[in-house]
Coordinates of C-alpha atoms in Angstrom, one line a residue:
Chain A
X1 CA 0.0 0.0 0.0
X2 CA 1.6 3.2 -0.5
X3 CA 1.5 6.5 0.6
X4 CA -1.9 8.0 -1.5
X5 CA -3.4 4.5 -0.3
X6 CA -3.0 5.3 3.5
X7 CA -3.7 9.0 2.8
X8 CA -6.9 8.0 1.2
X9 CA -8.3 5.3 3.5
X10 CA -8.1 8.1 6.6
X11 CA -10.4 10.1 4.5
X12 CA -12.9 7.2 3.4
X13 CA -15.5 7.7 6.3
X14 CA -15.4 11.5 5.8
X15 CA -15.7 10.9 1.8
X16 CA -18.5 9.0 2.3
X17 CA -20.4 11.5 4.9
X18 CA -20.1 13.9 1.8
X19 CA -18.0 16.3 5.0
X20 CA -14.6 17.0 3.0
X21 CA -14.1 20.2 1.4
X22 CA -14.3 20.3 -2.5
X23 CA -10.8 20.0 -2.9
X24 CA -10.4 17.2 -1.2
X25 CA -13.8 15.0 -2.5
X26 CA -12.3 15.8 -6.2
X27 CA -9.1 14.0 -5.0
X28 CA -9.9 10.9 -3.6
X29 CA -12.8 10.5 -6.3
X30 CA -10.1 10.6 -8.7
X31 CA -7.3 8.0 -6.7
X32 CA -10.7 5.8 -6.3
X33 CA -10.9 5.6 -10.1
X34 CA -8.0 4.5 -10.7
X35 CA -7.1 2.2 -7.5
X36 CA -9.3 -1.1 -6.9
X37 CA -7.6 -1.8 -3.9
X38 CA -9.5 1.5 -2.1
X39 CA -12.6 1.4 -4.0
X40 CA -13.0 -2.4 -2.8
X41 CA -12.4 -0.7 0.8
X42 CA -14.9 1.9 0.0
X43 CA -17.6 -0.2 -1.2
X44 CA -17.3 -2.4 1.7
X45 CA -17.1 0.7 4.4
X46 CA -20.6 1.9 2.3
X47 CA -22.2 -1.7 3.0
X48 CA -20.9 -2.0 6.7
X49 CA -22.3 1.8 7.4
X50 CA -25.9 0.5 5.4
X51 CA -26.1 -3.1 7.6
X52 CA -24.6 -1.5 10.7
X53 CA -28.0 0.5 11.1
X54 CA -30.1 -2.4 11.2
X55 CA -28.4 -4.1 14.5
X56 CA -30.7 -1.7 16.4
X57 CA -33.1 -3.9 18.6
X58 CA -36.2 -3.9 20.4
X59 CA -35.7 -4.6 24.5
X60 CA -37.0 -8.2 24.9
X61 CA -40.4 -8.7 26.5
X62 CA -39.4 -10.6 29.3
X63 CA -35.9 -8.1 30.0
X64 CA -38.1 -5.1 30.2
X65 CA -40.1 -6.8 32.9
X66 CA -37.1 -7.3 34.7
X67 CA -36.1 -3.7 34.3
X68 CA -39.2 -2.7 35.0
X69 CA -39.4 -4.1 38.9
X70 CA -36.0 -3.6 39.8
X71 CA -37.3 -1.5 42.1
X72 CA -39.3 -3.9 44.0
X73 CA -36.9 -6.3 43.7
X74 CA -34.3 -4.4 45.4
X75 CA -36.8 -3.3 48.0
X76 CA -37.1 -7.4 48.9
X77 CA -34.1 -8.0 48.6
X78 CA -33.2 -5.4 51.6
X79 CA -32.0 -7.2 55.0
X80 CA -34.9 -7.3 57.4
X81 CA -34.8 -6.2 61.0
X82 CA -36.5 -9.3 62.6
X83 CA -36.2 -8.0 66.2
X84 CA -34.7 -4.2 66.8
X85 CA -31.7 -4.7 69.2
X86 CA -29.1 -2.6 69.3
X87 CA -26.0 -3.4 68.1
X88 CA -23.9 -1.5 70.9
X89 CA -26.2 -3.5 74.1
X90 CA -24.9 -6.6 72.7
X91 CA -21.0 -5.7 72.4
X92 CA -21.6 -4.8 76.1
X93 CA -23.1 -8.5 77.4
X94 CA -20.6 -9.9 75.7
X95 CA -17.9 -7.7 76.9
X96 CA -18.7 -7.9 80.4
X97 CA -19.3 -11.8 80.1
X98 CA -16.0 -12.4 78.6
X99 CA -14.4 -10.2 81.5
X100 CA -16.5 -12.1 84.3
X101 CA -14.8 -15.1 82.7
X102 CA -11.1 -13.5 82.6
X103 CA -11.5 -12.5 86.3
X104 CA -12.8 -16.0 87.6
X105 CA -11.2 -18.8 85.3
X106 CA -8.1 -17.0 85.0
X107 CA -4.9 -15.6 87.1
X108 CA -4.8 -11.9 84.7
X109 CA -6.7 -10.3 87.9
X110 CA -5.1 -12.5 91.5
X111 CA -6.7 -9.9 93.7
X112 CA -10.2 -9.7 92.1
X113 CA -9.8 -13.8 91.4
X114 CA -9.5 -14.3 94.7
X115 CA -12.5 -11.8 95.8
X116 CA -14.5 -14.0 93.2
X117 CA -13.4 -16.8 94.6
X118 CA -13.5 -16.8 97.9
X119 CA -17.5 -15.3 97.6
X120 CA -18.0 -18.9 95.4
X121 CA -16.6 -20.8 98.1
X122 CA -18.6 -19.0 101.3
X123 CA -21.7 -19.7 99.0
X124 CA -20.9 -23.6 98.3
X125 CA -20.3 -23.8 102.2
X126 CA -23.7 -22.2 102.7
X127 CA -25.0 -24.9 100.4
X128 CA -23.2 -27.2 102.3
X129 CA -24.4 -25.8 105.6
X130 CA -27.8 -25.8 104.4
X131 CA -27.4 -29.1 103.1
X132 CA -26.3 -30.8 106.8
X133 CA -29.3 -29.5 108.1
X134 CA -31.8 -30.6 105.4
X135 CA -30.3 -34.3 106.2
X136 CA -30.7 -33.7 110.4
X137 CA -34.2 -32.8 110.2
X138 CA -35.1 -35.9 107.3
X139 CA -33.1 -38.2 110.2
X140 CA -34.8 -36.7 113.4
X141 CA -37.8 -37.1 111.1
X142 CA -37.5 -40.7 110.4
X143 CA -37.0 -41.3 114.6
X144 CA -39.9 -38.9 115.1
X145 CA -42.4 -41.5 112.8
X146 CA -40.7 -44.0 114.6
X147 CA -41.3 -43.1 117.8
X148 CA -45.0 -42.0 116.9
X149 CA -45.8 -45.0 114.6
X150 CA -44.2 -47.5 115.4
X151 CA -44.4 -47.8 119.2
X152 CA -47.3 -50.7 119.1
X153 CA -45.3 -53.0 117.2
X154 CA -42.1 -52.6 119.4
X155 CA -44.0 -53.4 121.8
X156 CA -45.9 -56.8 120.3
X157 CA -42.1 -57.2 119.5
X158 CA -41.0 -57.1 122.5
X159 CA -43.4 -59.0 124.7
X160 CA -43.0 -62.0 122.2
X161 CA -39.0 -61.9 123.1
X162 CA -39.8 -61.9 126.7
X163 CA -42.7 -64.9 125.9
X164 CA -40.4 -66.5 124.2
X165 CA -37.2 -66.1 127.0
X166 CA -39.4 -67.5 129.8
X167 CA -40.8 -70.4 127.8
X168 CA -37.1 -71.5 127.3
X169 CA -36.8 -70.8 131.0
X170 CA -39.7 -73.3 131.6
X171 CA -38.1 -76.0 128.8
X172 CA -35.0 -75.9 130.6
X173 CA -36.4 -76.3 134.0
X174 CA -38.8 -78.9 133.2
X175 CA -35.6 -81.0 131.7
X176 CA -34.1 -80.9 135.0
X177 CA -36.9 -81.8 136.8
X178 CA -37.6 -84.5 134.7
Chain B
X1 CA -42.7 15.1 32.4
X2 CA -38.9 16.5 32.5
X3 CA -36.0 14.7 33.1
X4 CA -35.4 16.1 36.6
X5 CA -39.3 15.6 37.6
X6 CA -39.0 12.0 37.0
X7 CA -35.7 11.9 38.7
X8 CA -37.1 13.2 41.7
X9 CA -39.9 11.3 41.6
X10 CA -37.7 8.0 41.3
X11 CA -35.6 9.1 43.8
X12 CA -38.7 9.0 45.9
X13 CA -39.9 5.1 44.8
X14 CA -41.9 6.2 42.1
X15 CA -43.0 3.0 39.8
X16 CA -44.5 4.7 37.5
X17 CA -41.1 7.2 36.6
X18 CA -38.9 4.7 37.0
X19 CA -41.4 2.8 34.2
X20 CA -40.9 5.9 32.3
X21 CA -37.4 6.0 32.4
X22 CA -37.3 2.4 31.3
X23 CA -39.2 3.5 28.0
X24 CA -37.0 5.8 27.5
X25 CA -33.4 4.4 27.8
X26 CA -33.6 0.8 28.1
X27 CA -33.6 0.4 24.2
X28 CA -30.2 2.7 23.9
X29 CA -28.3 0.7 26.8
X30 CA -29.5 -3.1 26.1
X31 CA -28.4 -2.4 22.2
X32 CA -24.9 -0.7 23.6
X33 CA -24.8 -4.3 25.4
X34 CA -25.9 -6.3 22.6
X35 CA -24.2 -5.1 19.8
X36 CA -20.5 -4.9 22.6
X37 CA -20.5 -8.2 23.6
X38 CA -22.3 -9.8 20.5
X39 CA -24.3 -12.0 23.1
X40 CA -27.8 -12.1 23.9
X41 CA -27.9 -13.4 27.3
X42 CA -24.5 -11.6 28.3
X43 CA -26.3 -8.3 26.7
X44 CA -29.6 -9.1 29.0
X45 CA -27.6 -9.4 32.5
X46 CA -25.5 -6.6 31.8
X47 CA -28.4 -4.5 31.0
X48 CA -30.0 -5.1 34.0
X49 CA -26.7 -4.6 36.2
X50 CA -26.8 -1.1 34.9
X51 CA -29.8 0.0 35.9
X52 CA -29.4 -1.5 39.1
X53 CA -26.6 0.5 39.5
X54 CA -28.5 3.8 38.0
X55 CA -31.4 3.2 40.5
X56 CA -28.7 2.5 43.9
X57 CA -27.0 5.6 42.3
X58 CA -29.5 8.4 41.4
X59 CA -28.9 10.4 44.6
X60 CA -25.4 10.7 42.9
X61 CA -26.6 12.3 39.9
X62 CA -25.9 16.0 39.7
X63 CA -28.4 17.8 37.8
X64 CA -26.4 20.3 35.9
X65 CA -24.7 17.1 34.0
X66 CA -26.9 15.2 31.1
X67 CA -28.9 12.4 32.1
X68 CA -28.5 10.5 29.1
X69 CA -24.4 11.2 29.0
X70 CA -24.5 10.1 32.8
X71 CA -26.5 7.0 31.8
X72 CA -23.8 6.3 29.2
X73 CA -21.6 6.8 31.5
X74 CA -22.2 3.8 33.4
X75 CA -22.9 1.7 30.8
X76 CA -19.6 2.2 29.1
X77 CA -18.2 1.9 32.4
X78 CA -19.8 -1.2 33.6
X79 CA -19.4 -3.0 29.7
X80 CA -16.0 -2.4 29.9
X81 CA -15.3 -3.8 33.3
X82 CA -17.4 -6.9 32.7
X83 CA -15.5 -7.4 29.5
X84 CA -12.4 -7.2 31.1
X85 CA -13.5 -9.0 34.0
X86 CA -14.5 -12.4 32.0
X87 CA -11.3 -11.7 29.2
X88 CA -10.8 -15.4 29.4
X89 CA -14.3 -16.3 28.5
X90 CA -13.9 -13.4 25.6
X91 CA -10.4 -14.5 24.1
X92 CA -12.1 -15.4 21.1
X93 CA -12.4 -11.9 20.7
X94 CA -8.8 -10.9 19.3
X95 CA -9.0 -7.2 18.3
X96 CA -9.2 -7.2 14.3
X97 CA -5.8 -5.7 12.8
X98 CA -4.3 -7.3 9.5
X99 CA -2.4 -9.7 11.1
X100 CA -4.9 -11.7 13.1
X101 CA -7.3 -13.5 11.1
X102 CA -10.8 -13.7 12.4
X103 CA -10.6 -17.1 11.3
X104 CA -12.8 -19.7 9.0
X105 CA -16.1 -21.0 10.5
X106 CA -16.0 -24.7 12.2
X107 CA -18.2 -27.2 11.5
X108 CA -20.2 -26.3 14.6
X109 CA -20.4 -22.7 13.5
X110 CA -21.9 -23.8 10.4
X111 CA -24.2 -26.0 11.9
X112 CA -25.1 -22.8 13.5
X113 CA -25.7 -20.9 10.2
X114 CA -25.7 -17.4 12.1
X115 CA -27.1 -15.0 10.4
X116 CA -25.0 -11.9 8.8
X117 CA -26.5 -9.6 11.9
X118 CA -24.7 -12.4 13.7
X119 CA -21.7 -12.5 12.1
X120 CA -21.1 -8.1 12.2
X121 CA -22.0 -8.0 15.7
X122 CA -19.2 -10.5 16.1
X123 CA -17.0 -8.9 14.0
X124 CA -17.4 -5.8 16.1
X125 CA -17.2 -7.8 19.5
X126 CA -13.5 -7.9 18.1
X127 CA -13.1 -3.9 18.0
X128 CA -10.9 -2.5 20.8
X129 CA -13.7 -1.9 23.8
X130 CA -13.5 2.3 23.2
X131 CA -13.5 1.9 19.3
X132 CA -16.5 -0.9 19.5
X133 CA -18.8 1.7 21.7
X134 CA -17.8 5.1 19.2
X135 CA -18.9 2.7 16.6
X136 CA -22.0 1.7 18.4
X137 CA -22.7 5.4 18.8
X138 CA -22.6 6.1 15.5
X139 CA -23.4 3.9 13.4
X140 CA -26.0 2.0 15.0
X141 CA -27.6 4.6 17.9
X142 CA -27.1 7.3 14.8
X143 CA -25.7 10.0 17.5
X144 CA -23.9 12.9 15.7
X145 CA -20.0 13.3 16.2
X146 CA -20.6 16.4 18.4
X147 CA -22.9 14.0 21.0
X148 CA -20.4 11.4 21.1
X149 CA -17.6 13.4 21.8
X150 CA -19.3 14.9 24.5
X151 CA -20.1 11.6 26.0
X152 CA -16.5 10.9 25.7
X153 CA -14.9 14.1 26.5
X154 CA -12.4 14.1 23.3
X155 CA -12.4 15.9 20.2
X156 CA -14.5 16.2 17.4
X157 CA -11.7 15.3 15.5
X158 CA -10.7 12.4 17.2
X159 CA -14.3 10.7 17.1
X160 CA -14.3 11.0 13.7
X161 CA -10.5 9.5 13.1
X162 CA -11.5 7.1 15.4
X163 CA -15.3 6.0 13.5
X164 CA -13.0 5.6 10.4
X165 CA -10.7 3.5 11.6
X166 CA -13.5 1.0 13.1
X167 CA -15.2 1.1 9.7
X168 CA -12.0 0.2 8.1
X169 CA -10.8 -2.3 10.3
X170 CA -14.3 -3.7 9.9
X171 CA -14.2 -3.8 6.0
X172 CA -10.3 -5.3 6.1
X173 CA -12.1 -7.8 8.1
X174 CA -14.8 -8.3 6.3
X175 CA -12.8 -8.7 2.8
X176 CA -10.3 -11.5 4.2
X177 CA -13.0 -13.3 5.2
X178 CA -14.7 -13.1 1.9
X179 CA -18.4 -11.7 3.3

């Protein structure tokens, strides 16, 4: 390709849009005469520029309804607040849980551990206490029902011991006797 | 209803602006899509990305700019990004120069028989990204060369160097591959 040709195709669109001054239209009319080369290019540019306008489309049906409610569909798609609780009161529970845990299950805080600790202790002995005493009163209460209840039976018991020590008494003096 | 009425009543959840404003620019940006990346269903999402991101950003429209320049705006913006997101899936789409040949058609793609529309939008899938949208501008949206260059804040001059040199890079293409 030489020079003209180059020169020429950077002047094809505007040669075509009928936007060069006279000049200019008169010379590349007359290099397309006589080169094929840029009057094949030419004819094709023309063809491409004819076809090109037809590419414009209609929006399909079914896009445009998708357009159409994108403003619903972001309005769903928004995060709902199922229950309103602020983000700040729960950075504090859990802050003040996690230090509660630091100051009993670990040595960072001695002073404060032992504080904790020795509060955990005086209310497991208080359990404890409590617990000694629950056990007294279910013992004294067995002796009580004991005592109340089961008096006449001790009693039956205890005459059919003595029945039964002075009939071996008898036995064994008869046997002498006899 | 003027552009800035049915801005402000979009801003506000309006359905029936925003409906309007879907009649009146949905054509220009899903044929911007189409005729970029050549494929329907690509063209479809990427249409509807873009107005999702025009309705999340119409607080951030200033009114002394054009709507319809903003609106291209983000299209250009958001084709180009996609494209250069998913270049792997696109490396069929060598940019067109005279030493890259587009290629014959395998026997699947003449199974196919695509149609010619086919074939140019194809062809101009191949365009470098900036040259592919001037061309789109131009030749298929019909905006003059003082619209475009506003959209793309360059020259007269330089749109029109540029349109030339798609068109010829399209008719190079076009004669190797004896269309």
């Amino acid at each position: 390709m030489n020079k003209k040709c180059r020169e020429i195709e950077s002047l094809l669109s505007a040669y075509l849009e009928n936007d060069l001054p006279k000049e200019e239209l008169e010379s590349v009319s007359e290099h397309l005469q006589g080169c094929s080369v840029c009057l094949d290019k030419k004819e094709k540019m023309e063809e491409i520029i004819l076809r090109l306008s037809e590419l414009q489309e209609e929006v399909p049906f079914f896009l445009k309804n998708r357009l159409l409610n994108i403003p619903e569909m972001i309005e769903k798609t928004k995060p709902v607040k199922l229950l309103y609780f602020p983000k700040w009161l729960a950075a504090a529970i859990g802050t003040i849980i996690l230090f509660l845990n630091l100051f009993y299950f670990t040595n960072i805080f001695p002073p404060v551990h032992r504080e904790v600790h020795s509060v955990v202790s005086s209310i497991e002995k208080i359990f404890v206490k409590t617990g000694g005493w629950f056990e007294k009163i279910k013992e004294s209460k067995e002796l009580l029902f004991f005592t109340f209840f089961n008096r006449k039976s001790v009693e039956v018991k205890e005459n059919k011991v003595s029945q039964n020590l002075a009939n071996e008494k008898d036995f064994v003096k008869g046997g002498r006797n006899g | 209803m003027e552009t800035a009425e049915i801005l402000a009543r979009c801003k506000n959840g309006d359905q029936e602006a925003w409906n309007m404003m879907i009649n009146s620019y949905s054509k220009s940006v899903y044929n911007i899509a189409l005729n970029f990346f050549a494929e329907r269903d690509i063209a479809q999402d990427v249409t509807q990305e873009i107005f999702i991101k025009i309705y999340h950003n119409l607080d951030k429209f200033r009114e002394e700019k054009n709507f319809s320049s903003w609106i291209f705006t983000i299209s250009r913006n958001y084709c180009i990004d996609y494209w250069r997101k998913n270049k792997k899936y696109f490396a069929h789409t060598q940019e067109l120069d005279e030493k890259i040949s587009v290629g014959k058609p395998t026997p699947e793609e003449n199974l196919i028989n695509e149609s010619e529309i086919d074939q140019l939008r194809k062809m101009i899938s191949r365009l470098d990204p900036d040259l592919r949208l001037i061309l789109i501008l131009r030749d298929i949206q019909d905006l003059s060369y003082q619209e475009i260059a506003k959209k793309f804040s360059v020259p007269e001059g330089t749109v029109k160097s540029r349109i030339n040199r798609a068109r010829l890079k399209l008719a190079q293409a076009f004669m190797r591959e004896g269309i």
